[in-house]
Amino acid sequence: MPVLRALDPAALSGLIDSGTNSVDAYEAFLRAQDITFGGENDNGQAALEQYRRAQTLDPGWSRAHITAAEHILLGLSVSSTASIIDADRAALSAEFNRNIDAAARTSRNANERDTALHLRHYFNGDLNAALRVITRVTQNNPEDVSSWRIKGGVEYLLNRHDAAAASFARASALEPERPHLNINGLYDARAYEEAAAMHDAAPSNRRNSMLFVYQSHRALLAVGRIEDAGRLAREMDNYEKIRELRALVDIRQACSEGDRERAEEIAAMMFEWPNSTWQALMHLGRTEEAVEVMRPFDFAEAPYPLLDLLAYPFFDPRPYPNLMAVMERQNIPVPDRFFFNPPACPPAKVGTQ
């Protein structure tokens, strides 16, 4: 087949390992990956169509089903600009669950099946069930680093921060060469000192990325190392810029230094990610506006987007009735207090915004 010759040896090896014998299905899968991760991530619908094509070409390929489900999950999240966020959420939620059914049905082993089941529980807001499943995966596959990170993520959403920190520490030990992921996990688990220490210990050849700077910067601010964080923020000029991450770093730095005017100027940019807009408004104390940014994500069909915001210690879930219903079912307590770490900006002067 002509397409077979178009695949290089590495791609052919990936095809064999992926679980499909269909070159056409694998080619569609790779095209979807290129759209998603190759600079076209503003076109989520186009990527979804390619995932659907891969599923149709090889209905027995579990990875195609689960990756299509993951794409829908990403596209409905608060951190996505993918065009599928404007689609029919109920229809996409139903498609997600069909994909998970297909992934579980065609899975090659228990680990693949449990990964699919975990995603279903997480998508539908059943975090306790998700934790049971992903814990089983870590028990059966204790060297599977991604499962430890997933487990930690579910634990901190359930307000089990010590357990989350332990899971992320395990992931860090298994994969120390990805410090930005390890720092992020410890920060979300509110293990701020450990996150900052991991920044300090990161080898020089693993520090040269925007994502490392972004995660390390907020960890340093969280432990009061404002000058160190400022020096790190200036290093972002050396790397390919992710505009919204750079803006959030600069807003946090300005707020930590008490420079509200500078933070307001940065926040005036047009953010594309709802999560970035929300964070900027929250740091500036514009809470009512921030609440409205997230209100469209309070939908019953897939409650996970707002559940993810529980990672932020300043997120108040009470304005969102669907989210509150999920938290009640899952026995997730509303925090006794909300706080900023890194710190928020000082209040605006009277008569100013």
XYZ file of C-alpha atoms in Angstrom:
353
model
C 0.000 0.000 0.000
C 1.391 3.477 -0.804
C 0.618 4.810 2.675
C 2.725 2.043 4.203
C 5.801 3.329 2.392
C 5.053 6.818 3.716
C 5.511 5.650 7.294
C 9.090 5.745 8.552
C 10.521 2.810 10.562
C 9.796 4.527 13.875
C 6.161 5.028 12.889
C 5.889 1.404 11.795
C 7.287 0.310 15.149
C 4.712 2.505 16.858
C 1.961 0.893 14.806
C 3.007 -2.573 15.907
C 3.171 -1.540 19.562
C -0.119 0.368 19.506
C -2.365 -2.641 19.060
C -3.680 -2.132 15.523
C -2.844 -3.887 12.275
C -4.519 -1.184 10.185
C -2.099 1.249 8.591
C -4.993 3.495 7.577
C -6.330 3.613 11.139
C -2.877 4.344 12.501
C -2.324 7.092 9.939
C -5.608 8.754 10.983
C -4.543 8.435 14.619
C -1.190 10.104 13.888
C -2.925 12.892 11.991
C -5.163 13.533 15.003
C -2.088 13.639 17.226
C -0.402 16.116 14.870
C -3.431 18.388 14.968
C -3.659 18.203 18.748
C 0.010 18.512 19.667
C 1.649 19.962 16.579
C 0.493 23.543 16.714
C -3.057 23.044 15.488
C -4.632 22.592 18.909
C -7.155 25.325 18.208
C -8.926 22.924 15.865
C -10.269 20.305 18.215
C -13.089 19.284 15.908
C -10.672 18.363 13.109
C -8.670 16.183 15.488
C -11.838 14.529 16.765
C -12.863 13.670 13.196
C -9.519 11.923 12.668
C -9.898 9.967 15.906
C -13.371 8.932 14.775
C -11.916 7.800 11.453
C -9.337 5.663 13.249
C -12.094 4.095 15.355
C -14.171 3.295 12.278
C -11.236 1.800 10.384
C -10.319 -0.496 13.282
C -13.254 -0.956 15.700
C -11.190 -3.430 17.706
C -8.418 -0.970 18.519
C -8.747 -0.040 22.178
C -6.219 2.782 22.062
C -8.168 4.614 19.359
C -11.315 4.511 21.495
C -9.649 5.656 24.691
C -7.663 8.428 22.983
C -10.834 9.727 21.338
C -12.430 9.778 24.780
C -9.438 11.644 26.217
C -9.708 14.200 23.419
C -13.337 14.895 24.295
C -12.375 15.192 27.951
C -9.690 17.741 27.068
C -11.957 19.647 24.714
C -14.608 20.174 27.383
C -12.110 21.275 30.028
C -11.517 24.801 31.323
C -7.979 24.774 29.909
C -8.883 24.176 26.276
C -9.380 26.418 23.290
C -10.415 23.465 21.134
C -13.461 24.212 19.032
C -15.359 21.198 20.353
C -16.082 23.116 23.561
C -18.798 24.917 21.611
C -20.452 21.682 20.516
C -23.422 19.903 22.069
C -22.043 18.905 25.455
C -24.719 16.292 26.106
C -23.968 14.635 22.762
C -20.226 14.731 23.399
C -20.734 13.278 26.874
C -22.708 10.403 25.373
C -19.983 9.877 22.764
C -17.348 9.865 25.496
C -19.156 7.087 27.345
C -19.590 5.059 24.139
C -15.864 5.378 23.513
C -15.090 4.160 27.015
C -17.425 1.184 26.539
C -15.600 0.314 23.316
C -12.171 0.780 24.919
C -13.052 -1.510 27.823
C -14.595 -4.095 25.495
C -11.539 -4.230 23.220
C -8.837 -3.812 25.880
C -5.882 -6.176 25.632
C -5.357 -6.501 29.366
C -6.707 -5.507 32.771
C -4.544 -2.377 32.893
C -6.051 -1.015 29.664
C -9.541 -1.821 30.895
C -8.997 -0.162 34.262
C -7.539 2.940 32.610
C -10.733 3.256 30.573
C -12.956 2.712 33.602
C -11.037 5.299 35.614
C -11.619 7.869 32.882
C -15.349 7.169 32.910
C -15.590 7.646 36.681
C -13.514 10.832 36.535
C -15.509 12.291 33.629
C -18.783 11.641 35.429
C -17.544 13.045 38.740
C -17.380 9.747 40.645
C -13.975 10.434 42.147
C -14.154 7.761 44.828
C -14.743 5.071 42.213
C -11.985 6.580 40.063
C -9.588 6.371 43.000
C -10.451 2.722 43.655
C -9.755 1.801 40.042
C -6.515 3.746 39.656
C -5.268 2.441 43.018
C -5.756 -1.063 41.642
C -3.670 -0.109 38.614
C -0.792 1.119 40.806
C -0.972 -2.064 42.865
C -0.843 -4.261 39.774
C 1.737 -2.076 38.010
C 3.817 -0.332 40.699
C 6.324 0.953 38.124
C 3.652 2.693 36.003
C 4.541 6.325 36.638
C 1.532 7.817 34.856
C -0.822 5.859 37.117
C 0.834 7.287 40.222
C 0.364 10.795 38.841
C -3.275 10.088 38.032
C -3.797 8.654 41.516
C -2.276 11.756 43.109
C -4.501 13.977 41.006
C -7.649 12.224 42.175
C -6.478 12.247 45.788
C -5.954 15.995 45.956
C -9.387 16.586 44.413
C -10.809 14.472 47.239
C -8.987 16.713 49.731
C -6.499 13.952 50.616
C -3.431 16.101 50.249
C -0.985 13.952 52.232
C -1.871 10.888 50.165
C -1.563 12.940 46.976
C 1.879 14.189 47.974
C 2.980 10.593 48.609
C 1.721 9.502 45.182
C 3.504 12.352 43.434
C 6.675 11.627 45.389
C 6.475 8.048 44.108
C 6.047 9.328 40.544
C 9.019 11.637 41.029
C 11.199 8.747 42.162
C 10.166 6.696 39.133
C 10.663 9.515 36.623
C 12.969 12.227 37.984
C 13.807 13.391 34.470
C 10.451 15.209 34.181
C 10.731 17.699 37.049
C 8.025 20.062 35.774
C 5.392 17.329 36.167
C 6.712 16.378 39.585
C 6.795 19.985 40.816
C 3.269 20.526 39.507
C 1.959 17.469 41.336
C 3.532 18.404 44.650
C 2.304 21.984 44.310
C -1.265 20.821 43.677
C -0.980 18.526 46.701
C -0.041 21.673 48.668
C 3.367 20.246 49.486
C 4.907 23.638 48.751
C 8.249 23.135 50.490
C 8.749 19.811 48.700
C 7.863 21.384 45.348
C 10.367 24.197 45.867
C 13.025 21.711 46.967
C 12.432 19.712 43.787
C 13.028 22.878 41.787
C 16.319 23.396 43.596
C 17.395 19.796 42.953
C 16.481 19.685 39.256
C 19.528 19.102 37.040
C 20.522 21.934 34.726
C 19.676 19.991 31.563
C 16.067 19.629 32.730
C 15.487 23.312 33.542
C 15.487 24.715 30.027
C 11.799 24.778 29.269
C 8.851 27.107 29.671
C 6.895 24.472 31.581
C 9.681 23.987 34.126
C 9.881 27.737 34.723
C 6.093 28.047 35.007
C 5.730 25.285 37.607
C 8.841 26.236 39.561
C 7.920 29.920 39.655
C 4.683 29.435 41.558
C 6.331 26.887 43.864
C 9.005 29.427 44.806
C 6.414 32.152 45.373
C 4.404 29.763 47.547
C 7.306 29.506 50.004
C 8.027 33.247 49.952
C 11.103 33.212 47.695
C 9.968 36.247 45.706
C 13.407 37.356 44.471
C 14.325 33.840 43.336
C 10.994 33.600 41.546
C 11.597 36.945 39.834
C 14.977 35.809 38.507
C 13.372 32.609 37.252
C 10.569 34.538 35.544
C 13.119 36.541 33.579
C 14.523 33.278 32.213
C 11.290 32.782 30.282
C 12.680 35.144 27.647
C 15.101 32.361 26.688
C 12.404 29.878 25.680
C 9.595 29.551 23.215
C 6.827 31.593 24.759
C 3.429 30.227 25.653
C 1.714 33.587 25.882
C -0.854 32.796 28.545
C 1.583 30.992 30.823
C 3.969 33.930 30.592
C 1.164 36.331 31.468
C 0.158 34.298 34.530
C 3.763 34.151 35.719
C 4.086 37.921 35.370
C 0.762 38.555 37.141
C 1.774 36.326 40.053
C 5.154 38.009 40.292
C 3.634 41.496 40.206
C 1.060 40.594 42.857
C 3.746 39.075 45.088
C 5.733 42.301 44.788
C 2.632 44.377 45.584
C 2.522 45.942 42.113
C -1.190 45.846 41.331
C -0.953 48.400 38.509
C 1.449 46.191 36.571
C -0.709 43.120 37.191
C -3.777 44.966 35.883
C -1.908 45.937 32.716
C -0.916 42.332 32.063
C -4.409 41.047 32.790
C -5.853 43.404 30.174
C -4.586 41.072 27.437
C -7.159 38.838 25.766
C -6.795 35.376 27.256
C -7.917 32.407 25.182
C -8.048 29.785 27.937
C -10.962 30.184 30.372
C -8.756 28.915 33.184
C -6.210 31.680 32.551
C -8.881 34.370 32.536
C -10.327 33.011 35.773
C -6.949 32.879 37.528
C -6.045 36.418 36.469
C -9.361 37.807 37.714
C -9.102 35.919 41.001
C -5.607 37.222 41.706
C -6.908 40.736 41.140
C -9.858 40.242 43.494
C -12.434 40.528 40.706
C -14.308 37.547 42.072
C -17.751 38.162 40.604
C -16.323 38.344 37.089
C -14.279 35.208 37.710
C -17.342 33.263 38.857
C -19.146 34.097 35.621
C -16.202 32.929 33.500
C -16.618 29.429 34.912
C -20.397 29.288 35.068
C -20.785 27.758 31.563
C -18.756 24.766 32.748
C -21.192 23.860 35.525
C -23.029 21.250 33.483
C -24.398 18.019 34.891
C -23.433 15.762 31.965
C -19.708 16.068 32.734
C -18.905 17.752 36.060
C -15.155 17.164 35.961
C -14.067 20.586 34.539
C -15.030 22.455 37.706
C -13.977 19.561 39.934
C -10.463 20.131 38.593
C -10.513 23.649 40.027
C -10.574 22.180 43.536
C -6.809 21.957 43.089
C -6.696 25.737 43.593
C -6.941 26.727 47.267
C -8.778 29.933 46.289
C -11.558 28.183 44.344
C -14.985 28.543 45.956
C -17.385 25.888 44.580
C -20.525 27.312 46.178
C -21.762 29.417 43.197
C -22.075 26.270 41.058
C -25.105 24.083 41.909
C -24.205 21.090 39.728
C -20.707 20.993 41.160
C -22.016 21.257 44.710
C -24.358 18.323 44.076
C -21.409 16.203 42.930
C -19.333 17.213 45.937
C -22.159 16.249 48.271
C -22.501 12.833 46.620
C -18.751 12.294 46.830
C -18.460 13.536 50.430
C -16.005 16.241 49.368
C -16.148 19.012 51.969
C -16.344 22.671 51.068
C -13.075 24.154 52.386
C -13.228 25.983 55.696
C -11.200 28.794 54.176
C -9.927 29.909 50.804
C -6.433 31.275 50.360
C -3.956 32.370 47.715
C -0.522 30.845 47.497
C 1.175 32.577 45.661
C -0.425 35.678 47.175
C -3.100 37.725 45.460
C -2.654 41.370 44.552
C -3.247 44.102 47.119
C -6.741 45.623 46.900
C -7.449 48.274 44.312
C -7.410 51.854 45.513
C -10.804 53.415 46.132
C -12.308 54.648 42.881
C -10.215 52.350 40.664
C -10.736 48.891 39.206
